[in-house]
mmCIF file with all atom_site columns, C-alpha atoms in Angstrom:
data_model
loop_
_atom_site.group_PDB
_atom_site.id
_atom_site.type_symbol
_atom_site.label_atom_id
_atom_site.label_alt_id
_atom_site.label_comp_id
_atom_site.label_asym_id
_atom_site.label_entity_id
_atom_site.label_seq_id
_atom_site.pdbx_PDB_ins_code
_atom_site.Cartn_x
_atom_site.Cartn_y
_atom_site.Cartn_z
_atom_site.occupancy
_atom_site.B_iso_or_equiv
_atom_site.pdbx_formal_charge
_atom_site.auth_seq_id
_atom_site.auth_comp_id
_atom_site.auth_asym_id
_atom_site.auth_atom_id
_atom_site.pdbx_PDB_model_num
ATOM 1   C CA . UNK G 1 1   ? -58.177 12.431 89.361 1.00 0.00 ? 1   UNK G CA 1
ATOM 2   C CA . UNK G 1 2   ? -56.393 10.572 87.008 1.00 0.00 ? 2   UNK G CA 1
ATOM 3   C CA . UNK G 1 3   ? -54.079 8.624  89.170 1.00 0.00 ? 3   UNK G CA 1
ATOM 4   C CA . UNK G 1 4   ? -53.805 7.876  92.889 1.00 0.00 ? 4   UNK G CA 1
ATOM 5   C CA . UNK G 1 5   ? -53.153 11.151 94.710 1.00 0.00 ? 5   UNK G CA 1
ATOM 6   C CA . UNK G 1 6   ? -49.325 10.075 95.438 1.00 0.00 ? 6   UNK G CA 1
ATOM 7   C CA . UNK G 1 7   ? -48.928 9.221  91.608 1.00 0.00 ? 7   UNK G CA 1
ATOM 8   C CA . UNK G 1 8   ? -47.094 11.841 88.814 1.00 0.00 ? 8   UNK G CA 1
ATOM 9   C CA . UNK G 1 9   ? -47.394 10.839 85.063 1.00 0.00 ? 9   UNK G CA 1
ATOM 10  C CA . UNK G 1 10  ? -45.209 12.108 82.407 1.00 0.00 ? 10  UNK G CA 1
ATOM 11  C CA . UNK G 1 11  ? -45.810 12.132 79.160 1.00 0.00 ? 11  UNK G CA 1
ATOM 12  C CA . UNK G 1 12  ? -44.383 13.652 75.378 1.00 0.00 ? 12  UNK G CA 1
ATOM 13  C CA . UNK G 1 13  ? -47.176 15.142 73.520 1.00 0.00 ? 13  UNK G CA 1
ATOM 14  C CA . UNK G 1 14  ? -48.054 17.891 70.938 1.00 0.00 ? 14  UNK G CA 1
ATOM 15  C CA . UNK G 1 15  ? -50.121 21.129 71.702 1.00 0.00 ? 15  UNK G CA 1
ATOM 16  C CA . UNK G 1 16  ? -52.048 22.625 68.547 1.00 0.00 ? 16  UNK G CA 1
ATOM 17  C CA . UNK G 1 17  ? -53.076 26.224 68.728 1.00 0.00 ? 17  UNK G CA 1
ATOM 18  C CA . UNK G 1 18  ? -55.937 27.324 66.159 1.00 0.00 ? 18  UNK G CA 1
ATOM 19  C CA . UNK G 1 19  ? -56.247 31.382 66.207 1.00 0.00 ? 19  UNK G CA 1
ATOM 20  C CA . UNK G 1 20  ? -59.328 32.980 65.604 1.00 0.00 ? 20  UNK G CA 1
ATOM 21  C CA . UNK G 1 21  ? -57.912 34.271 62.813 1.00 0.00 ? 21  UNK G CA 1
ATOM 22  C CA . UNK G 1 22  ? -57.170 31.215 61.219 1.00 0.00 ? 22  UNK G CA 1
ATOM 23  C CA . UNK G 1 23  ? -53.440 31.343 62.677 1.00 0.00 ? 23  UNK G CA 1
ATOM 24  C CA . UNK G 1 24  ? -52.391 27.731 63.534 1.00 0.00 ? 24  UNK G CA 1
ATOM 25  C CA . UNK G 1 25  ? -49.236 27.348 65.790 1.00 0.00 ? 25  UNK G CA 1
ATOM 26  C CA . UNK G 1 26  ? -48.170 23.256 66.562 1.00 0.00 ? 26  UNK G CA 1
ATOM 27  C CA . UNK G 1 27  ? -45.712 22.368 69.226 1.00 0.00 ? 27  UNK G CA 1
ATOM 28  C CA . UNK G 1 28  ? -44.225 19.013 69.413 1.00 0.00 ? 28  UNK G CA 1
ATOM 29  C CA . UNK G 1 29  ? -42.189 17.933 71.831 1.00 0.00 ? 29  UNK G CA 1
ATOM 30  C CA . UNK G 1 30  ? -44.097 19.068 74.711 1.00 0.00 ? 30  UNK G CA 1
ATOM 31  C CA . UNK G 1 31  ? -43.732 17.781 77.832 1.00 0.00 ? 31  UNK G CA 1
ATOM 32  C CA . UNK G 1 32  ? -47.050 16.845 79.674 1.00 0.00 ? 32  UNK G CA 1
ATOM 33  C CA . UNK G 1 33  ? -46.962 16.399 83.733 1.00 0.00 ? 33  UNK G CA 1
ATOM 34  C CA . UNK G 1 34  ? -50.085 14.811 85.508 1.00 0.00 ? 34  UNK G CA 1
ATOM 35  C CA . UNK G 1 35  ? -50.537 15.740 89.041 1.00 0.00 ? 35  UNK G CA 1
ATOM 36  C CA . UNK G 1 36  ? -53.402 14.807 90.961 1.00 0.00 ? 36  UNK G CA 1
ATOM 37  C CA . UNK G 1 37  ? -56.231 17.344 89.392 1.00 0.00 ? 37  UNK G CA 1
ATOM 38  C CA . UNK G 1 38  ? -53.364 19.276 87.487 1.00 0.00 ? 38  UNK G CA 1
ATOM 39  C CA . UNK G 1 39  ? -52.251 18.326 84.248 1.00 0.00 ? 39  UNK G CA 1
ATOM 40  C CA . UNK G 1 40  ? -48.796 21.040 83.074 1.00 0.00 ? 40  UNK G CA 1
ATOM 41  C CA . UNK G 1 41  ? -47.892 21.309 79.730 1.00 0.00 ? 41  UNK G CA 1
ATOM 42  C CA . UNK G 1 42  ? -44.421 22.814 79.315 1.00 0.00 ? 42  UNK G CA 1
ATOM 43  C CA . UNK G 1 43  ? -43.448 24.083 75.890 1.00 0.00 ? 43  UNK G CA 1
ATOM 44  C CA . UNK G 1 44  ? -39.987 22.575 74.391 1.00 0.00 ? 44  UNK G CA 1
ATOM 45  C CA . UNK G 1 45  ? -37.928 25.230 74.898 1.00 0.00 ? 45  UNK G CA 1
ATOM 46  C CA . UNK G 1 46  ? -39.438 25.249 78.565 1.00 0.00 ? 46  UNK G CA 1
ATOM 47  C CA . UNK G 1 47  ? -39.881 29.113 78.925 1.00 0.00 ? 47  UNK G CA 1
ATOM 48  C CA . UNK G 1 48  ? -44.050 28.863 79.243 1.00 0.00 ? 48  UNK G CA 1
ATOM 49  C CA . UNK G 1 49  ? -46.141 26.163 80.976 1.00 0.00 ? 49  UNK G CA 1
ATOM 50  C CA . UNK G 1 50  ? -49.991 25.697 80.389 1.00 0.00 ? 50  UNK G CA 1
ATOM 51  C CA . UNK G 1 51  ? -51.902 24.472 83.351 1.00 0.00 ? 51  UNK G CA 1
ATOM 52  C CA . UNK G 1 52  ? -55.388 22.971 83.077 1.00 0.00 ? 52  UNK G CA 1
ATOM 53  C CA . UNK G 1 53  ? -57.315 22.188 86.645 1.00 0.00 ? 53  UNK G CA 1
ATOM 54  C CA . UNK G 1 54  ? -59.868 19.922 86.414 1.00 0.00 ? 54  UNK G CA 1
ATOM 55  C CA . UNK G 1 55  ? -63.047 18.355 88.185 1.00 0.00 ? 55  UNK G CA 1
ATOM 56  C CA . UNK G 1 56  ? -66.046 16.649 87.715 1.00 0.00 ? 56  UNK G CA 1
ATOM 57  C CA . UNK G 1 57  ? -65.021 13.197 86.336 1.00 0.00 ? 57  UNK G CA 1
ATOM 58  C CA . UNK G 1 58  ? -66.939 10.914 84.894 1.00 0.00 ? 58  UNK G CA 1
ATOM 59  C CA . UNK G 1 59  ? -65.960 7.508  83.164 1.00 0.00 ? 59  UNK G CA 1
ATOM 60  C CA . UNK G 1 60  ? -67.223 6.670  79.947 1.00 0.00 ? 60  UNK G CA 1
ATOM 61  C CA . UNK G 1 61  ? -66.490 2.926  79.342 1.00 0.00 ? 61  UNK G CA 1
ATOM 62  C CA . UNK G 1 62  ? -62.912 3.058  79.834 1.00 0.00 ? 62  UNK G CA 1
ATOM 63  C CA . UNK G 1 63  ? -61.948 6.570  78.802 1.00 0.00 ? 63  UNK G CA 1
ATOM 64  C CA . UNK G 1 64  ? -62.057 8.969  81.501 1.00 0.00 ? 64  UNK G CA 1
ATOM 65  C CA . UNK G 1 65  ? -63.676 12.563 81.190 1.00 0.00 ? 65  UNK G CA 1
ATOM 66  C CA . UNK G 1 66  ? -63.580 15.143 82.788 1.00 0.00 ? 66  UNK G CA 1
ATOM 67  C CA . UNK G 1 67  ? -63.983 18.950 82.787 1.00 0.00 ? 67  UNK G CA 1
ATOM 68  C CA . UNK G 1 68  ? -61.744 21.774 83.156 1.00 0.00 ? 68  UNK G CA 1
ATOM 69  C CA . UNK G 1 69  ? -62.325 24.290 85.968 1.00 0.00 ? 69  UNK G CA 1
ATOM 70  C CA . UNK G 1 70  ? -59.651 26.810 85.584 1.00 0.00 ? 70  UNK G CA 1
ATOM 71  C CA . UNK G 1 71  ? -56.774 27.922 82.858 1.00 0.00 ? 71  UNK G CA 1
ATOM 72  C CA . UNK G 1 72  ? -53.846 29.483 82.640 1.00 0.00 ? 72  UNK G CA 1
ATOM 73  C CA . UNK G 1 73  ? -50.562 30.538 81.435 1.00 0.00 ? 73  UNK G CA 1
ATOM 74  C CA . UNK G 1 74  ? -47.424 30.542 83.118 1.00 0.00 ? 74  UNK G CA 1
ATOM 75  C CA . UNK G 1 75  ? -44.552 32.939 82.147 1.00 0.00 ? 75  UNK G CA 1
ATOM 76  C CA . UNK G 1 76  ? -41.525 34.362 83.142 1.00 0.00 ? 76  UNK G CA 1
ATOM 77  C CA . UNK G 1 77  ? -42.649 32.872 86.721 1.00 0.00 ? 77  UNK G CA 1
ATOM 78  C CA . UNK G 1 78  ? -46.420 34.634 86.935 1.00 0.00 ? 78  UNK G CA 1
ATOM 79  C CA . UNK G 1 79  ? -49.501 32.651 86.251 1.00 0.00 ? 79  UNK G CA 1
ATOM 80  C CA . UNK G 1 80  ? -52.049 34.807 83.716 1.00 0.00 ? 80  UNK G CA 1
ATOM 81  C CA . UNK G 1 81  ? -55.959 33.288 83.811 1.00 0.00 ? 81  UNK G CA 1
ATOM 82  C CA . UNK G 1 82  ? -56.963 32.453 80.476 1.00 0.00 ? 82  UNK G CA 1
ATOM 83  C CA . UNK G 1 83  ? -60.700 32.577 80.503 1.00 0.00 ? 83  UNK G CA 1
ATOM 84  C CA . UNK G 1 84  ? -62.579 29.675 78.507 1.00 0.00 ? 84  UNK G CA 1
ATOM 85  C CA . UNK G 1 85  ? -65.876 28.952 77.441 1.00 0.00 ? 85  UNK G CA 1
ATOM 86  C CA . UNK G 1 86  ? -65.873 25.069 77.560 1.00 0.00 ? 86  UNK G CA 1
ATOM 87  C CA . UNK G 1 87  ? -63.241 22.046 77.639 1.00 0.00 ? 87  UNK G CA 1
ATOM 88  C CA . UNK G 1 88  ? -63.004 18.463 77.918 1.00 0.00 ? 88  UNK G CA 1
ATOM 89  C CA . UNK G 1 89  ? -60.053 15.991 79.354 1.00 0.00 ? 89  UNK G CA 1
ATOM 90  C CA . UNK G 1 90  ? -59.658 12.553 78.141 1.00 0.00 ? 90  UNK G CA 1
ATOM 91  C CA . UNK G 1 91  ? -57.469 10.334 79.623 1.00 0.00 ? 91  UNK G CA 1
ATOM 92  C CA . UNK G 1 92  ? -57.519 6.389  78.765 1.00 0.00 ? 92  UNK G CA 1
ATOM 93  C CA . UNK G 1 93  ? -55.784 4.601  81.754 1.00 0.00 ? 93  UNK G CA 1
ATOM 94  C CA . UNK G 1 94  ? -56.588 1.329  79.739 1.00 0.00 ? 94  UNK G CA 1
ATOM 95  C CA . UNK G 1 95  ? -54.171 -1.234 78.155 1.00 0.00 ? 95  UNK G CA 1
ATOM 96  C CA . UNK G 1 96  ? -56.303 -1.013 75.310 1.00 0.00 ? 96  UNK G CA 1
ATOM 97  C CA . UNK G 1 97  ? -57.441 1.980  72.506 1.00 0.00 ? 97  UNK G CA 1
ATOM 98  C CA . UNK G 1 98  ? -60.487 2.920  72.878 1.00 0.00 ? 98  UNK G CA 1
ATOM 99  C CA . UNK G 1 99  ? -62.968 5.020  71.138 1.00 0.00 ? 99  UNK G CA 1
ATOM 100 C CA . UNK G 1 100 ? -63.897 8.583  72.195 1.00 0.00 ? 100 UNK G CA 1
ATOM 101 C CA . UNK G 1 101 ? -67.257 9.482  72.474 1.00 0.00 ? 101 UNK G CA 1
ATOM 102 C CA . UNK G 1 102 ? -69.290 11.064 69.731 1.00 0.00 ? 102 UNK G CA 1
ATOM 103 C CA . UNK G 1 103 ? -66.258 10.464 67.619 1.00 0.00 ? 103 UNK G CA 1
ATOM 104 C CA . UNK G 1 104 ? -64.335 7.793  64.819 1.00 0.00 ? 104 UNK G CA 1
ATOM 105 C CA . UNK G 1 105 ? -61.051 8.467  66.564 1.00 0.00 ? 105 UNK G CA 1
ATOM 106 C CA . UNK G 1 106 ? -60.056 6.347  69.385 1.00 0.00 ? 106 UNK G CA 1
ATOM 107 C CA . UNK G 1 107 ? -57.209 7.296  72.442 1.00 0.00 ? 107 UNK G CA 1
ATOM 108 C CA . UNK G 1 108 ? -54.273 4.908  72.843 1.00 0.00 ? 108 UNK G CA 1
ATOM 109 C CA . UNK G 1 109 ? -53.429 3.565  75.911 1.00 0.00 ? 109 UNK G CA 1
ATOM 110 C CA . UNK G 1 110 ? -52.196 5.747  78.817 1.00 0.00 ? 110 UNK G CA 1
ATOM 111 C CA . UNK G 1 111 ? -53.241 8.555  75.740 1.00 0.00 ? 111 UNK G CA 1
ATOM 112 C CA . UNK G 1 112 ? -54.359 12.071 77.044 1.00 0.00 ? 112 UNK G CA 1
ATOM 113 C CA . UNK G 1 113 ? -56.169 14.625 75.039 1.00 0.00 ? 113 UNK G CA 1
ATOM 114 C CA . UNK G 1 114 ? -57.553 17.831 76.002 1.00 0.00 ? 114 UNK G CA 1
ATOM 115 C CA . UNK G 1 115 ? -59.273 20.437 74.316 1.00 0.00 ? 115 UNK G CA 1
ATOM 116 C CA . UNK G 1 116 ? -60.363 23.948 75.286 1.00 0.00 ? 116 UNK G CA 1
ATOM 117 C CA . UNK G 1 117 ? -62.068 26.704 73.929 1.00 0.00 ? 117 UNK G CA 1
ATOM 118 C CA . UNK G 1 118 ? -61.099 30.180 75.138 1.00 0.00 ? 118 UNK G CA 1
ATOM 119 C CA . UNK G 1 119 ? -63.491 32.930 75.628 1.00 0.00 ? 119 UNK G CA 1
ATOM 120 C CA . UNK G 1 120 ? -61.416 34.624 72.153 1.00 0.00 ? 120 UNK G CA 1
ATOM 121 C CA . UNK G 1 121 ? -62.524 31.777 70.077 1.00 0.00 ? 121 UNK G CA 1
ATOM 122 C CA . UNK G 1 122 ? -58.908 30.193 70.448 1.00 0.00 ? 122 UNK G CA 1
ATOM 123 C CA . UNK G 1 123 ? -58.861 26.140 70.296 1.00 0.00 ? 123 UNK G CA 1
ATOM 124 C CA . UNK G 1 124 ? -56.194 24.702 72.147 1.00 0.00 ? 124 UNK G CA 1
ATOM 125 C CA . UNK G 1 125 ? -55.452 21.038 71.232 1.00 0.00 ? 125 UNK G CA 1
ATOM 126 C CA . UNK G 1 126 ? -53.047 18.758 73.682 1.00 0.00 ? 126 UNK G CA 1
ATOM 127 C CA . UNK G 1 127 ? -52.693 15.359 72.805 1.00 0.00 ? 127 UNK G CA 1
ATOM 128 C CA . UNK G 1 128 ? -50.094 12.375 74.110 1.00 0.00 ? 128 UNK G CA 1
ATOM 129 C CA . UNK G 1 129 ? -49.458 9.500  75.728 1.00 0.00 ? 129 UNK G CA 1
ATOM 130 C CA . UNK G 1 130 ? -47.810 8.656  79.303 1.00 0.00 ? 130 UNK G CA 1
ATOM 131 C CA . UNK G 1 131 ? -44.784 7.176  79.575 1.00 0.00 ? 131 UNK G CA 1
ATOM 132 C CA . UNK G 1 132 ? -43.882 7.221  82.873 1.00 0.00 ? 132 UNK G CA 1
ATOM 133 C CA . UNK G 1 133 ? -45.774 7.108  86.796 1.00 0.00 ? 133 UNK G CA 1
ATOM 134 C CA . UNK G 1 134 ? -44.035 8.091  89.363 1.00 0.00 ? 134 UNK G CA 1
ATOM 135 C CA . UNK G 1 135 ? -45.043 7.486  92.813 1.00 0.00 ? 135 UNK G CA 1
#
């Protein structure tokens, strides 16, 4: 988990969506919603919601990782699986940047990043940083 169980984290972020086909759709202005094991991305205009389940956390010096368990797409009120071949969650609960592994780029504080690879060969890139905890 990324916070304590009680704990909800908001945060503004973008979500960058590379086609197989070489298609590339960015949306800015997303709103990203931390819930226990549950992070919800909700597109700006609010009509579809990505949610991203995740387990098996490790820490890796101060950046937390951890890997995504299930996928999916929420629309017009019904969830729809997305099946994925691998994924990774970041999260950096630090007060600090620090760097990601195998990588020149570091994560901001309170920065999230996730990135997923579908079983289609679509990349889906979220990446922002909290603002808010609620408890």
């Amino acid at each position: 988990m990324f916070l304590a169980l009680s704990s909800v984290a908001n945060a503004k972020g973008t979500v960058r969506i590379d086609q197989r086909d070489g298609t590339v759709q960015n949306y800015g202005g997303s709103v990203i919603r931390i819930v226990g094991d549950t992070i919800r991305v909700f597109s700006p205009d609010n009509r579809d919601t990505l949610i991203i389940s995740h387990a098996a956390c490790t820490y890796i010096g101060e950046i937390r990782r951890c890997l995504p368990y299930r996928l999916a797409l929420r629309r017009n009120g019904a969830d729809h699986t997305i099946g994925f071949d691998h994924g990774t969650v970041f999260f950096n609960p630090s007060a600090a940047a620090q760097p990601l592994p195998r990588s020149s780029e570091q994560l901001p504080p309170n920065g999230v990043l996730v990135f997923v690879r579908t079983a289609r060969g679509t990349s889906i890139a979220v990446h922002g940083t909290i603002d808010k905890v609620t408890r």
